[in-house]
PDB file of C-alpha atoms in Angstrom:
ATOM      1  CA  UNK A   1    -129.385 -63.240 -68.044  1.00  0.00           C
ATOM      2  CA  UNK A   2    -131.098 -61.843 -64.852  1.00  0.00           C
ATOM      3  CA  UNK A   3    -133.419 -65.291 -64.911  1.00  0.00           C
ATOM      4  CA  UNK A   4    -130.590 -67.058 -64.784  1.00  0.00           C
ATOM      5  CA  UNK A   5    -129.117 -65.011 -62.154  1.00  0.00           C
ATOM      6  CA  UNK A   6    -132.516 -65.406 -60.114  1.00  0.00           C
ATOM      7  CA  UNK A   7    -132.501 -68.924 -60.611  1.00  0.00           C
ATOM      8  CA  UNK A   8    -129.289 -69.136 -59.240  1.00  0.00           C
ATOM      9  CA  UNK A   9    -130.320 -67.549 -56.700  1.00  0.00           C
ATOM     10  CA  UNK A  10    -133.174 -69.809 -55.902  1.00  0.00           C
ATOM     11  CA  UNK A  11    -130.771 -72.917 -55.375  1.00  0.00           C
ATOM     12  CA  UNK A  12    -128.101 -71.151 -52.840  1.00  0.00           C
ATOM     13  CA  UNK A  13    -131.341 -70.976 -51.070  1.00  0.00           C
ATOM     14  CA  UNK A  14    -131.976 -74.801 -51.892  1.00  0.00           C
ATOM     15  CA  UNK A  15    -128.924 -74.981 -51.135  1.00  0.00           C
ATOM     16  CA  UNK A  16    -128.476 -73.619 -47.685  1.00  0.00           C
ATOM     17  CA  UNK A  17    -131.374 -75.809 -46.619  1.00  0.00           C
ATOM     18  CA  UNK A  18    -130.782 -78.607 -48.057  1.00  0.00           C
ATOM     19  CA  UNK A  19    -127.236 -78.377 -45.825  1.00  0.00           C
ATOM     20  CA  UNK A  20    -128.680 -76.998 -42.793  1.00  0.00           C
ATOM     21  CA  UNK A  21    -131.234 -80.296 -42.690  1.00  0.00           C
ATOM     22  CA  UNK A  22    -128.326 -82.697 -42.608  1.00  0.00           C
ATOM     23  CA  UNK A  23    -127.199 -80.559 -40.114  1.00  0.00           C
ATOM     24  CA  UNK A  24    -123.909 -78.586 -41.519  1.00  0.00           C
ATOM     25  CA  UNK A  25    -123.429 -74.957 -41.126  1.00  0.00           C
ATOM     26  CA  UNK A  26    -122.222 -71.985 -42.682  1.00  0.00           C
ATOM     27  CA  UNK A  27    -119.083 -71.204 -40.971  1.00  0.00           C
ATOM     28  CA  UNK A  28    -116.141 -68.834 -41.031  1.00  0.00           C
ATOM     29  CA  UNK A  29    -112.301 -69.627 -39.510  1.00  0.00           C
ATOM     30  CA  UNK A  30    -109.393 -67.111 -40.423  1.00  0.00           C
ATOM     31  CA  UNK A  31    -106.813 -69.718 -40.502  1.00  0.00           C
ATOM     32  CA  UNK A  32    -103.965 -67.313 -40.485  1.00  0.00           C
ATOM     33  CA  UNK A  33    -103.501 -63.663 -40.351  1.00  0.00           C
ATOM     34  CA  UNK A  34    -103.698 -63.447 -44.021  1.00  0.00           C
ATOM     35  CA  UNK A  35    -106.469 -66.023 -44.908  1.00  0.00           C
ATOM     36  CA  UNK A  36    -110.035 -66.596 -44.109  1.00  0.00           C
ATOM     37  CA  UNK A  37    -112.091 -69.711 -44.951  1.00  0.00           C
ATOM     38  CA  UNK A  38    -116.127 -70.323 -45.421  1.00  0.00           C
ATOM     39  CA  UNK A  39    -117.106 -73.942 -44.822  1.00  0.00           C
ATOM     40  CA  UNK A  40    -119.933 -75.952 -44.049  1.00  0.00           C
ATOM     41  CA  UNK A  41    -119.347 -78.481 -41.025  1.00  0.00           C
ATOM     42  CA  UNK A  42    -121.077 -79.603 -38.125  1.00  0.00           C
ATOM     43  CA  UNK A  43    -121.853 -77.306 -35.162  1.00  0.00           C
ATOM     44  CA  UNK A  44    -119.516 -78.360 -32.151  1.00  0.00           C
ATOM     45  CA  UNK A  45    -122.447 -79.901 -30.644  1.00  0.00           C
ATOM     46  CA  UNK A  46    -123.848 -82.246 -33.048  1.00  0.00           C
ATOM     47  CA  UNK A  47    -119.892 -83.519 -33.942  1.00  0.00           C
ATOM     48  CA  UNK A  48    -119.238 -83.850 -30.293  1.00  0.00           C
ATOM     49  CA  UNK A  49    -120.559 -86.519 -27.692  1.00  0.00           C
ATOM     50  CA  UNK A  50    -120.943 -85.226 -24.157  1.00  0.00           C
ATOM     51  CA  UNK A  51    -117.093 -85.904 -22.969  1.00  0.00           C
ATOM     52  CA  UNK A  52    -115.938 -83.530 -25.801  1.00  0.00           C
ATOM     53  CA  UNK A  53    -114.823 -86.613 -28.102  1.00  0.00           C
ATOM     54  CA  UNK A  54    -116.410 -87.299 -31.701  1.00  0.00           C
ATOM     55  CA  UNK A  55    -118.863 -89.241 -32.257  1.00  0.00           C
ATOM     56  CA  UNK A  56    -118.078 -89.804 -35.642  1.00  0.00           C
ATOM     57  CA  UNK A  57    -115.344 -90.149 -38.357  1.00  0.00           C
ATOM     58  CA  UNK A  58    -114.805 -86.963 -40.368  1.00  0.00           C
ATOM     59  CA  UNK A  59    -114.409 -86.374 -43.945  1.00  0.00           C
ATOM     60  CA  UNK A  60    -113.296 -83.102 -46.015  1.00  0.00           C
ATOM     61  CA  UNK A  61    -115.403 -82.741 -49.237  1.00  0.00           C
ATOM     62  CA  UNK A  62    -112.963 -80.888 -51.898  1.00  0.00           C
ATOM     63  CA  UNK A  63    -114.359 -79.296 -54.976  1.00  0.00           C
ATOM     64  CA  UNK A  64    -112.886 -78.464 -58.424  1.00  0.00           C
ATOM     65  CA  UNK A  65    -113.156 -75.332 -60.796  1.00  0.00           C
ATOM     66  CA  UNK A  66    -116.500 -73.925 -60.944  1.00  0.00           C
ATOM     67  CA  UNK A  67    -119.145 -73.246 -58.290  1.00  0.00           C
ATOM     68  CA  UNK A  68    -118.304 -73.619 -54.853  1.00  0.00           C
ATOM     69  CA  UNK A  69    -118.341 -76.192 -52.624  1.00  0.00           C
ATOM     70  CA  UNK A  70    -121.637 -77.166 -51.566  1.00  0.00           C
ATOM     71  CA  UNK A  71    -122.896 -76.685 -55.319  1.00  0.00           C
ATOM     72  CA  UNK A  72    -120.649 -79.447 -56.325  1.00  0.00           C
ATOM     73  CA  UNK A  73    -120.809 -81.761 -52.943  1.00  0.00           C
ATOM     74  CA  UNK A  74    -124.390 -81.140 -51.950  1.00  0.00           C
ATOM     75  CA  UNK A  75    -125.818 -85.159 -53.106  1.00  0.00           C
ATOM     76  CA  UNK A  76    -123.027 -86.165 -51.159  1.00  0.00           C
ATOM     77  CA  UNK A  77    -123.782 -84.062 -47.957  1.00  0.00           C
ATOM     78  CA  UNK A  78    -126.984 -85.339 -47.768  1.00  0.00           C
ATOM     79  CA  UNK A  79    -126.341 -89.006 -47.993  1.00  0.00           C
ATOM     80  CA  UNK A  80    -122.785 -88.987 -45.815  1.00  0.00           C
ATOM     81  CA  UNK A  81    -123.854 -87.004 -42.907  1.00  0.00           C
ATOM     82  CA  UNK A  82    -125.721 -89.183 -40.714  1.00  0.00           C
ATOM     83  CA  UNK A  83    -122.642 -91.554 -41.238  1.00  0.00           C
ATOM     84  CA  UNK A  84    -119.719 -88.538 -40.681  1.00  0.00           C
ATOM     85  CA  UNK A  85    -118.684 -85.381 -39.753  1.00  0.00           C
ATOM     86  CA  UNK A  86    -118.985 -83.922 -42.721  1.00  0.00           C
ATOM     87  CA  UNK A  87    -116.636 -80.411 -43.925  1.00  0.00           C
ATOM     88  CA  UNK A  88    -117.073 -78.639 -47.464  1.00  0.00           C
ATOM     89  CA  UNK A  89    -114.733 -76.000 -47.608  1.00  0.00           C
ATOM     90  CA  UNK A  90    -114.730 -73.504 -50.038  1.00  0.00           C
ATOM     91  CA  UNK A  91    -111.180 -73.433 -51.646  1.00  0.00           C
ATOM     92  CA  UNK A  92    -109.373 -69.638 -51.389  1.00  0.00           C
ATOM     93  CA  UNK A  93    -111.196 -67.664 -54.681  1.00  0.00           C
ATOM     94  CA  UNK A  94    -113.804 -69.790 -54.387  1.00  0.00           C
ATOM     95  CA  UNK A  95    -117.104 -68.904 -52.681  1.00  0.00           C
ATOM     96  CA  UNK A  96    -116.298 -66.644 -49.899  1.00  0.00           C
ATOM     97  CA  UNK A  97    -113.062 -67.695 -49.010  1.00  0.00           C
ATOM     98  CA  UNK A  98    -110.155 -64.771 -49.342  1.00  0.00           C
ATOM     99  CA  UNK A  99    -106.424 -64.717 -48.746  1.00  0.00           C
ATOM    100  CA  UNK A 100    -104.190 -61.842 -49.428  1.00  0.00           C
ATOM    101  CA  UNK A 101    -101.477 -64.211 -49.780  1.00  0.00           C
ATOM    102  CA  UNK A 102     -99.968 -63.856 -53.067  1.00  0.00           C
ATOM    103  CA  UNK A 103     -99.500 -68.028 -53.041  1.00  0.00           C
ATOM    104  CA  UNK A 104    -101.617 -69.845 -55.882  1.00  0.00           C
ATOM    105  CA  UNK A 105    -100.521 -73.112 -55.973  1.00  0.00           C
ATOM    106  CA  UNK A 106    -102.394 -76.246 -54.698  1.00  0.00           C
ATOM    107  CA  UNK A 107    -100.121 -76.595 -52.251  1.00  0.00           C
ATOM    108  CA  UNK A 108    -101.431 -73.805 -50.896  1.00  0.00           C
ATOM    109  CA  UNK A 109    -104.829 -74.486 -51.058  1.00  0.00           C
ATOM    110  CA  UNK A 110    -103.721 -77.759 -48.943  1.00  0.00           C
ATOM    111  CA  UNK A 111    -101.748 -75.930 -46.408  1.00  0.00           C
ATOM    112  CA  UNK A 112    -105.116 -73.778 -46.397  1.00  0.00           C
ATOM    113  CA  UNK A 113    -107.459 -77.201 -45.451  1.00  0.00           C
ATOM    114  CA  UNK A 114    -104.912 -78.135 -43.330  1.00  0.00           C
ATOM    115  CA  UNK A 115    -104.796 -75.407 -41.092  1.00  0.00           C
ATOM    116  CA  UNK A 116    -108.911 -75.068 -41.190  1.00  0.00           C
ATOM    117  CA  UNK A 117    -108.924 -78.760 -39.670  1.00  0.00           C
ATOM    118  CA  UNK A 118    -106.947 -77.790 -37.009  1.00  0.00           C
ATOM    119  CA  UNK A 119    -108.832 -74.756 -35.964  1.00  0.00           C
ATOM    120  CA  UNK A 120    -111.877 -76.966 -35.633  1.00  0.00           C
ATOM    121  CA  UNK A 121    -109.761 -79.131 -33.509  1.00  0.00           C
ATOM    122  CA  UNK A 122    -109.850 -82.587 -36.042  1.00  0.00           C
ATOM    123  CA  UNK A 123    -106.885 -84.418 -36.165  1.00  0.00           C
ATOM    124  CA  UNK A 124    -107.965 -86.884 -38.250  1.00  0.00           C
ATOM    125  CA  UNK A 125    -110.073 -86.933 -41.663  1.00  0.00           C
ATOM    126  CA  UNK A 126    -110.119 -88.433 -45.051  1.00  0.00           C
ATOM    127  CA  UNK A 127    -110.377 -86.708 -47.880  1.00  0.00           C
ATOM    128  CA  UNK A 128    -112.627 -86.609 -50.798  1.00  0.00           C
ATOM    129  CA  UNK A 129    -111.498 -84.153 -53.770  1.00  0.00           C
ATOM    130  CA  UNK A 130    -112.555 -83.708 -56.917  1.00  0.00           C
ATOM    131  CA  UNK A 131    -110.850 -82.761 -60.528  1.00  0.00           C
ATOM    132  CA  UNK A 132    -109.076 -79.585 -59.256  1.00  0.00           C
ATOM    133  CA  UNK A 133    -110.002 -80.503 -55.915  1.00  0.00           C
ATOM    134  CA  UNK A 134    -107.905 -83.752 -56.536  1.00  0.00           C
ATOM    135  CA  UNK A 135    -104.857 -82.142 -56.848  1.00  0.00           C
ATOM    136  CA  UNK A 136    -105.467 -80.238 -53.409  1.00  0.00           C
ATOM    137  CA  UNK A 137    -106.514 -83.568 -51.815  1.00  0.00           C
ATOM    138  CA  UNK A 138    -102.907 -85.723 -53.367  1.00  0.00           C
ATOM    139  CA  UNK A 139    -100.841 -82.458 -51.611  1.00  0.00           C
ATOM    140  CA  UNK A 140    -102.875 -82.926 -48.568  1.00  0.00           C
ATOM    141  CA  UNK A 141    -102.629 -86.073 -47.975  1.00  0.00           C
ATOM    142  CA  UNK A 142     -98.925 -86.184 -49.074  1.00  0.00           C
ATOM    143  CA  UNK A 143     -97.770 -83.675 -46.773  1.00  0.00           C
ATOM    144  CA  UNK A 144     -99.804 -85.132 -43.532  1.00  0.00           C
ATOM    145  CA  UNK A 145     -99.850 -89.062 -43.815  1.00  0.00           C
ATOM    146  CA  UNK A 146    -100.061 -88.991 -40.166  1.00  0.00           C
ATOM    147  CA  UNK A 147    -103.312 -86.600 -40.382  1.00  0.00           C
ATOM    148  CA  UNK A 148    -105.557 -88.241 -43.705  1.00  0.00           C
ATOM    149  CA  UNK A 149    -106.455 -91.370 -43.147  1.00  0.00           C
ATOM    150  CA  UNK A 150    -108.220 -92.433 -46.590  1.00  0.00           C
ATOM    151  CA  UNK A 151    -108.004 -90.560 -49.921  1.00  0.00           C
ATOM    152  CA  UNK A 152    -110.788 -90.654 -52.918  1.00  0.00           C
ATOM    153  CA  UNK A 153    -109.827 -89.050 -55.990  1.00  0.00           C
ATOM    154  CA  UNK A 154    -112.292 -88.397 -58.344  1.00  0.00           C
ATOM    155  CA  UNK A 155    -111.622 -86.999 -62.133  1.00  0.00           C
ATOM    156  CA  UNK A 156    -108.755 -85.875 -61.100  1.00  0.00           C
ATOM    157  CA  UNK A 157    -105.564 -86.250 -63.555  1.00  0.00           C
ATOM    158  CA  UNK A 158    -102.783 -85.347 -60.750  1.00  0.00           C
ATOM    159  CA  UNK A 159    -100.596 -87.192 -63.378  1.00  0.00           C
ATOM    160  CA  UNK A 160    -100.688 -84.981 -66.288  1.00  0.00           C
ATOM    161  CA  UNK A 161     -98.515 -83.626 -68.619  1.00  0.00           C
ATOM    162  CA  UNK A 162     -97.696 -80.215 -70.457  1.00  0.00           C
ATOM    163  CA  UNK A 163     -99.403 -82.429 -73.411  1.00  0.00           C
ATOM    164  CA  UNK A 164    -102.571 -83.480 -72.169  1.00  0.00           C
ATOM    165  CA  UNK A 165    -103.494 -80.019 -71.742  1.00  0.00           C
ATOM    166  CA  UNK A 166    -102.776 -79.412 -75.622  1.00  0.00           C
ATOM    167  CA  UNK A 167    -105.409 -82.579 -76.309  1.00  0.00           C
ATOM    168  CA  UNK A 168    -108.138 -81.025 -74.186  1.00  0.00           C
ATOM    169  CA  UNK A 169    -107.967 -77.468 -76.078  1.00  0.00           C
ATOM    170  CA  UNK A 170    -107.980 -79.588 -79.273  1.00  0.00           C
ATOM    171  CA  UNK A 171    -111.239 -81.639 -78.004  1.00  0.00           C
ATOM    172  CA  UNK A 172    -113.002 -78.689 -76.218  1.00  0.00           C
ATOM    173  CA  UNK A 173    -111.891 -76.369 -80.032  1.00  0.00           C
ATOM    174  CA  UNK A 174    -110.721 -73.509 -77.298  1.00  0.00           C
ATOM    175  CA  UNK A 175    -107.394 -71.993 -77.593  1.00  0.00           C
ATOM    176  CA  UNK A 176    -106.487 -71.629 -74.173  1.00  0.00           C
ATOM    177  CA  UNK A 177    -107.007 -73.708 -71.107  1.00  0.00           C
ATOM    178  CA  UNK A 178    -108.561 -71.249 -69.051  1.00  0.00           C
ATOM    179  CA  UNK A 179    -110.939 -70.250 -72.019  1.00  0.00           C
ATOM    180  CA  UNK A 180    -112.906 -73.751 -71.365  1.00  0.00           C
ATOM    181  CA  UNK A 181    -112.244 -73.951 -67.318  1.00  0.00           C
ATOM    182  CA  UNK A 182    -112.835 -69.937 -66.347  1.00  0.00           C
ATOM    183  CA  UNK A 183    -115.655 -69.237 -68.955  1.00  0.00           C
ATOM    184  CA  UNK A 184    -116.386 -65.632 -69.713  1.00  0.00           C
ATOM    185  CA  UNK A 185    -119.241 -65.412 -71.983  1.00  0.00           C
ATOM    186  CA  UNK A 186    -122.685 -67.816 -72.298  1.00  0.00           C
ATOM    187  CA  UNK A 187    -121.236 -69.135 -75.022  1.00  0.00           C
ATOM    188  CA  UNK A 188    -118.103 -70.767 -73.509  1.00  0.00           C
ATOM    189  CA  UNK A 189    -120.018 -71.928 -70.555  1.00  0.00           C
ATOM    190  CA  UNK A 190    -122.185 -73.806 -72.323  1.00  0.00           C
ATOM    191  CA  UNK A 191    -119.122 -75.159 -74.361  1.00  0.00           C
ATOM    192  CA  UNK A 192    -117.555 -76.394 -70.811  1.00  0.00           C
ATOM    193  CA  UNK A 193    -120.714 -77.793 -69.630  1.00  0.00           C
ATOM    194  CA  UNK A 194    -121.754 -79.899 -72.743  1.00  0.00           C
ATOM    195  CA  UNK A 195    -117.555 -80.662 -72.714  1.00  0.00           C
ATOM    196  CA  UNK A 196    -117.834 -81.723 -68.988  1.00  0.00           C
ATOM    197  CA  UNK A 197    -121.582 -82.833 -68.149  1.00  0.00           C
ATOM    198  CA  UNK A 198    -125.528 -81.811 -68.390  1.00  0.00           C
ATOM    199  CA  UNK A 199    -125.411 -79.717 -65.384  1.00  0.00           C
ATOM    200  CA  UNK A 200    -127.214 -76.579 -64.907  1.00  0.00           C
ATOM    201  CA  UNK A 201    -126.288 -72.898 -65.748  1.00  0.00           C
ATOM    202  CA  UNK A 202    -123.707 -71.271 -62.966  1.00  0.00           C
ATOM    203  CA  UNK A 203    -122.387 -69.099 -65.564  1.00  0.00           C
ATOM    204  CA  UNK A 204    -122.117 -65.949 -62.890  1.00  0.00           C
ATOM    205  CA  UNK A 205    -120.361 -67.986 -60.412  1.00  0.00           C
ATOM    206  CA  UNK A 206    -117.569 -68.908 -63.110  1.00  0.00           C
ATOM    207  CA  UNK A 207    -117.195 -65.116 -63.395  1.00  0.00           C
ATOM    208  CA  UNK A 208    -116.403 -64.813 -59.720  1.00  0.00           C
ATOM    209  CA  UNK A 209    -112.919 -64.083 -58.983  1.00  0.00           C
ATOM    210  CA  UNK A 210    -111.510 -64.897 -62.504  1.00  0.00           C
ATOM    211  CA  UNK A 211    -108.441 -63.343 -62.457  1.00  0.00           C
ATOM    212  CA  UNK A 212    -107.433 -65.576 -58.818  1.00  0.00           C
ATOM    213  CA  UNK A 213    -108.357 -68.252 -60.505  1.00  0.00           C
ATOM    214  CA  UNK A 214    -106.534 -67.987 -63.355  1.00  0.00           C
ATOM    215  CA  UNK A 215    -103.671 -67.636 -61.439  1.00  0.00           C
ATOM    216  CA  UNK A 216    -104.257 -70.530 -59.350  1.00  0.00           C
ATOM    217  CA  UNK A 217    -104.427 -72.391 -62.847  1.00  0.00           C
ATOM    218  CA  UNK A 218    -101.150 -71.165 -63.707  1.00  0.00           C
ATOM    219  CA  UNK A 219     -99.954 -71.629 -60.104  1.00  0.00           C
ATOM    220  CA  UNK A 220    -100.162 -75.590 -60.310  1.00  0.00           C
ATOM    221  CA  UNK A 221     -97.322 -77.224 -59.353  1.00  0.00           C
ATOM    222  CA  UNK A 222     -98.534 -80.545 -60.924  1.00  0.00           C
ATOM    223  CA  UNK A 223     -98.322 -81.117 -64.878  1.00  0.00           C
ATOM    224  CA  UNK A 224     -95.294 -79.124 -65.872  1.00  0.00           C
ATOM    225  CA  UNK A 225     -93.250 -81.815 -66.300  1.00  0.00           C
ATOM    226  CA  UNK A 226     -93.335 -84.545 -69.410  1.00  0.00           C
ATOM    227  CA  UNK A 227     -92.653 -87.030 -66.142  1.00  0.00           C
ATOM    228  CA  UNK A 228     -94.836 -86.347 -63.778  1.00  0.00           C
ATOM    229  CA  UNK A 229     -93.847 -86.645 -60.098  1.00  0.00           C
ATOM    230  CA  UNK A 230     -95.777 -88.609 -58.196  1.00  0.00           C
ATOM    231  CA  UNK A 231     -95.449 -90.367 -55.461  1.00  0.00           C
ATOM    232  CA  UNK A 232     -96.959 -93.321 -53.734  1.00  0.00           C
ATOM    233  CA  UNK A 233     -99.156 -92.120 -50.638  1.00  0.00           C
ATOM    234  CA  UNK A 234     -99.266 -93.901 -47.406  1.00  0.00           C
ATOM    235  CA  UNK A 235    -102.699 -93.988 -47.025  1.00  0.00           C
ATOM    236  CA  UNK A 236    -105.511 -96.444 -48.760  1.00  0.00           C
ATOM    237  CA  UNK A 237    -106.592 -93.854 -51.861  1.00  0.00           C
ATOM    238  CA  UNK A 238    -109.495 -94.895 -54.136  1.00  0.00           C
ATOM    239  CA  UNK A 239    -109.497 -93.584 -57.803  1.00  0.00           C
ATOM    240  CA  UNK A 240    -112.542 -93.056 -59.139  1.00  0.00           C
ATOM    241  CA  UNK A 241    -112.430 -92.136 -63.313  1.00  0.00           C
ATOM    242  CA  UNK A 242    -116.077 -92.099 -65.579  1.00  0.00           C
ATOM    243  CA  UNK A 243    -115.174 -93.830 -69.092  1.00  0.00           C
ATOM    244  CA  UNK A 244    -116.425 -91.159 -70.814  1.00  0.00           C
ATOM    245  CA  UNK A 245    -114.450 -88.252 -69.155  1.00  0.00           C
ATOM    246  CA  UNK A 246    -113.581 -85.923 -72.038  1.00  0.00           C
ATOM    247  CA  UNK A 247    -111.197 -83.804 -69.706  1.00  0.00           C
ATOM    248  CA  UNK A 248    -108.693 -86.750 -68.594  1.00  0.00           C
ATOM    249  CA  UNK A 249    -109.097 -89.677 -70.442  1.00  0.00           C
ATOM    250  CA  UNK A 250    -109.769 -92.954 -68.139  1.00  0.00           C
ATOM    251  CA  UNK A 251    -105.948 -94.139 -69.567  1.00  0.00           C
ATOM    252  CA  UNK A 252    -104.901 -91.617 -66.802  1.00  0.00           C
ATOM    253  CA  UNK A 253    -106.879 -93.232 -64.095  1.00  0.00           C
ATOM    254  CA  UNK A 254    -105.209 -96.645 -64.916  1.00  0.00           C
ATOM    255  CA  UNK A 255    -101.934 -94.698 -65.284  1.00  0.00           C
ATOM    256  CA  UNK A 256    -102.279 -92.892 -61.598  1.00  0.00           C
ATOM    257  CA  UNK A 257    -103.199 -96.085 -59.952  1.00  0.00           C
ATOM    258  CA  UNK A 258     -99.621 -97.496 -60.579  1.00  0.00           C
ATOM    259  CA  UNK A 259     -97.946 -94.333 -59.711  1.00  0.00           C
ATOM    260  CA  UNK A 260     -99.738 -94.149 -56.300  1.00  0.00           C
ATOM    261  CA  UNK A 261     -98.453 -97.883 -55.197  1.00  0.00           C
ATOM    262  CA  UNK A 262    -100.116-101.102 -54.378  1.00  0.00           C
ATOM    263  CA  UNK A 263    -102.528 -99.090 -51.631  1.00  0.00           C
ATOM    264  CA  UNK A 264    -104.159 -97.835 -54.766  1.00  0.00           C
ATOM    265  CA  UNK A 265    -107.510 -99.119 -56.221  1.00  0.00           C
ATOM    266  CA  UNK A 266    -109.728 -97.666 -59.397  1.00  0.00           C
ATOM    267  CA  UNK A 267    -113.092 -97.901 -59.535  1.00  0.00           C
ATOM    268  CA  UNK A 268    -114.370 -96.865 -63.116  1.00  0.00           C
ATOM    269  CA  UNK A 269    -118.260 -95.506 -63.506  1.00  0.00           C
ATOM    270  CA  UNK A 270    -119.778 -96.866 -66.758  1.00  0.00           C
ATOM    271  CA  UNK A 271    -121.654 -94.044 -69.144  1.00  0.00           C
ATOM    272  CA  UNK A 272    -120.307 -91.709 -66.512  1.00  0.00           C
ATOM    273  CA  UNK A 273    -117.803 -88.129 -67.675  1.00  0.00           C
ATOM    274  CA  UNK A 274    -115.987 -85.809 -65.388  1.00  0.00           C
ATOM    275  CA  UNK A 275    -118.722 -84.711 -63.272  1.00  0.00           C
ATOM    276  CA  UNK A 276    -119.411 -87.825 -61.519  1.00  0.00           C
ATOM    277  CA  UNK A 277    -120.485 -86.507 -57.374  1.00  0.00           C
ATOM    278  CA  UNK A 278    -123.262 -84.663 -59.657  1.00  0.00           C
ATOM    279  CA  UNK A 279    -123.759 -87.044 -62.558  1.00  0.00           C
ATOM    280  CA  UNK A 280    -124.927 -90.628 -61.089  1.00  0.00           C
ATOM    281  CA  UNK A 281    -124.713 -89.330 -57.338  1.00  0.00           C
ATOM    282  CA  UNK A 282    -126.267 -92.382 -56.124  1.00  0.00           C
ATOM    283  CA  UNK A 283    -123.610 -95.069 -57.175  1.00  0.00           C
ATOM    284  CA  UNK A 284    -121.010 -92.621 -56.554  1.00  0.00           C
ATOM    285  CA  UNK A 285    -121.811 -92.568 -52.773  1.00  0.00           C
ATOM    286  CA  UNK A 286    -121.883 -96.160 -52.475  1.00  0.00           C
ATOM    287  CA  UNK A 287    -118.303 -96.697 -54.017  1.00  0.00           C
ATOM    288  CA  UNK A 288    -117.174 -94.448 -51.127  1.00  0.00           C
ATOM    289  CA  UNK A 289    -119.083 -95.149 -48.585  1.00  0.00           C
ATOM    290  CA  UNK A 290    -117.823 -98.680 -49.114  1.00  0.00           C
ATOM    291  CA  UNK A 291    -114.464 -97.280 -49.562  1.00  0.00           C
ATOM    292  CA  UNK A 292    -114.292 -95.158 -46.379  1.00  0.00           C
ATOM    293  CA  UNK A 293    -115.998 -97.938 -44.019  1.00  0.00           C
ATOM    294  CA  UNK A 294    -114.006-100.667 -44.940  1.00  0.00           C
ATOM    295  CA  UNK A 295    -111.675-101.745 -43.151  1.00  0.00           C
ATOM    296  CA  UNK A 296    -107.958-100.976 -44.361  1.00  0.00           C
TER     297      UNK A 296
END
């Protein structure tokens, strides 16, 4: 266990400068009285041109369970930021980001990104979220249409029903939910890895915070109902499913697309599961790339 931890150790170091070259920071904003946020964005002066206005679009980077932020978004970091203004915000519970609100729901957690954007003074962004992440992202963008200009969800089955969570115990042989996404032994993170994707061992930072993030697993708002409510967004959103996700079946991707409207497209990654940002990186940032430069 302690060469694990080490070696964990050994890629927040990778980590940090692997960020730092593409020229993001380590950052902290308390957004409100009650809740600070750690992110990694640009420094005012690289994101700024010399009469204070951007230079560049900006994106938000939003993670799911598991590690934090720039474990899960770092492939992407690297090959967006020359193009954006890149932000990877650790969601509250995750990383080093605290609240003492007693909220837990992802509506929170958008409220959260929405107030870090303003205190870096961006008024507009899309957004790029992730499984979990992908619920905060919908929110998001649903409650500031006028803020998010383009939406990628990825893995992310904002559809879901009381159900769907019974199939993925059965598939994963767990008997609770938060036994395969909040692992607490070797045992059952090795279960959610080979369940999710080939990715390497994080097992202490699944241990960190577990009983906030159990709650914010319990706190969702979305996937309570048999009939899911959603909404169409205003904004162009890009789906983006692998056809071998064993967490939400790619039948959810096609179903999402028609519940988000005709601004809606699906992209689906061949040989690809629910880890795709991490899985096949490389044709993952070229679907949204393309996404976020064309023209809507």
């Amino acid at each position: 266990m302690s060469s694990c931890f080490s070696l964990v150790s050994l890629f927040e170091s990778f980590l940090r400068c692997s960020l730092t070259a593409s020229g993001l920071s380590s950052q902290f904003v308390d957004v409100d009285v009650d809740t600070t946020v750690h992110f990694w964005g640009p420094t005012p002066s690289s994101s700024q041109s010399k009469n204070g206005v951007s230079k560049k679009s900006s994106i938000v980077l939003i993670h799911g369970f598991g590690p934090h932020g720039a474990w899960q978004w770092r492939q992407q970091v690297s090959f967006l930021a020359p193009y954006f203004n890149v932000y990877v915000p650790d969601l509250v519970f995750f990383g080093e980001s605290t609240t003492k609100s007693s909220e837990r729901s992802e509506i929170f957690q958008a409220e959260v990104i929405g107030k870090l954007m303003e205190k870096v003074g961006v008024d507009k962004y899309s957004v790029v979220g992730t499984s979990y992440g992908g619920f905060v992202t919908y929110r998001l963008a649903e409650m500031w249409p006028e803020r998010v200009e383009k939406v990628v969800v990825a893995s992310s089955g904002i559809n879901m029903r009381p159900i769907d969570n019974v199939e993925i115990m059965k598939k994963a042989d767990v008997e609770t939910i938060d036994e395969l996404m909040l692992p607490e032994t070797a045992g059952q993170l090795r279960k959610l890895l080979r369940f999710a994707a080939n990715i390497s061992r994080v097992y202490k930072l699944y241990r960190e915070n577990r009983k906030e993030k159990l709650e914010l697993l319990e706190g969702l708002t979305l996937g309570k109902n048999d009939n899911p409510n959603i909404s169409p967004l205003h904004q162009d959103v890009l789906i983006i499913w692998g056809d071998q996700d064993n967490i939400f079946p790619v039948d959810m991707a096609k179903e999402l697309k028609e519940m988000l409207g005709k601004k809606a497209s699906l992209e689906v990654m061949k040989k690809a599961s629910h880890l795709l940002q991490i899985q096949q990186a490389r044709n993952f940032n070229k679907i949204i790339y393309s996404f976020l430069c064309a023209s809507s």
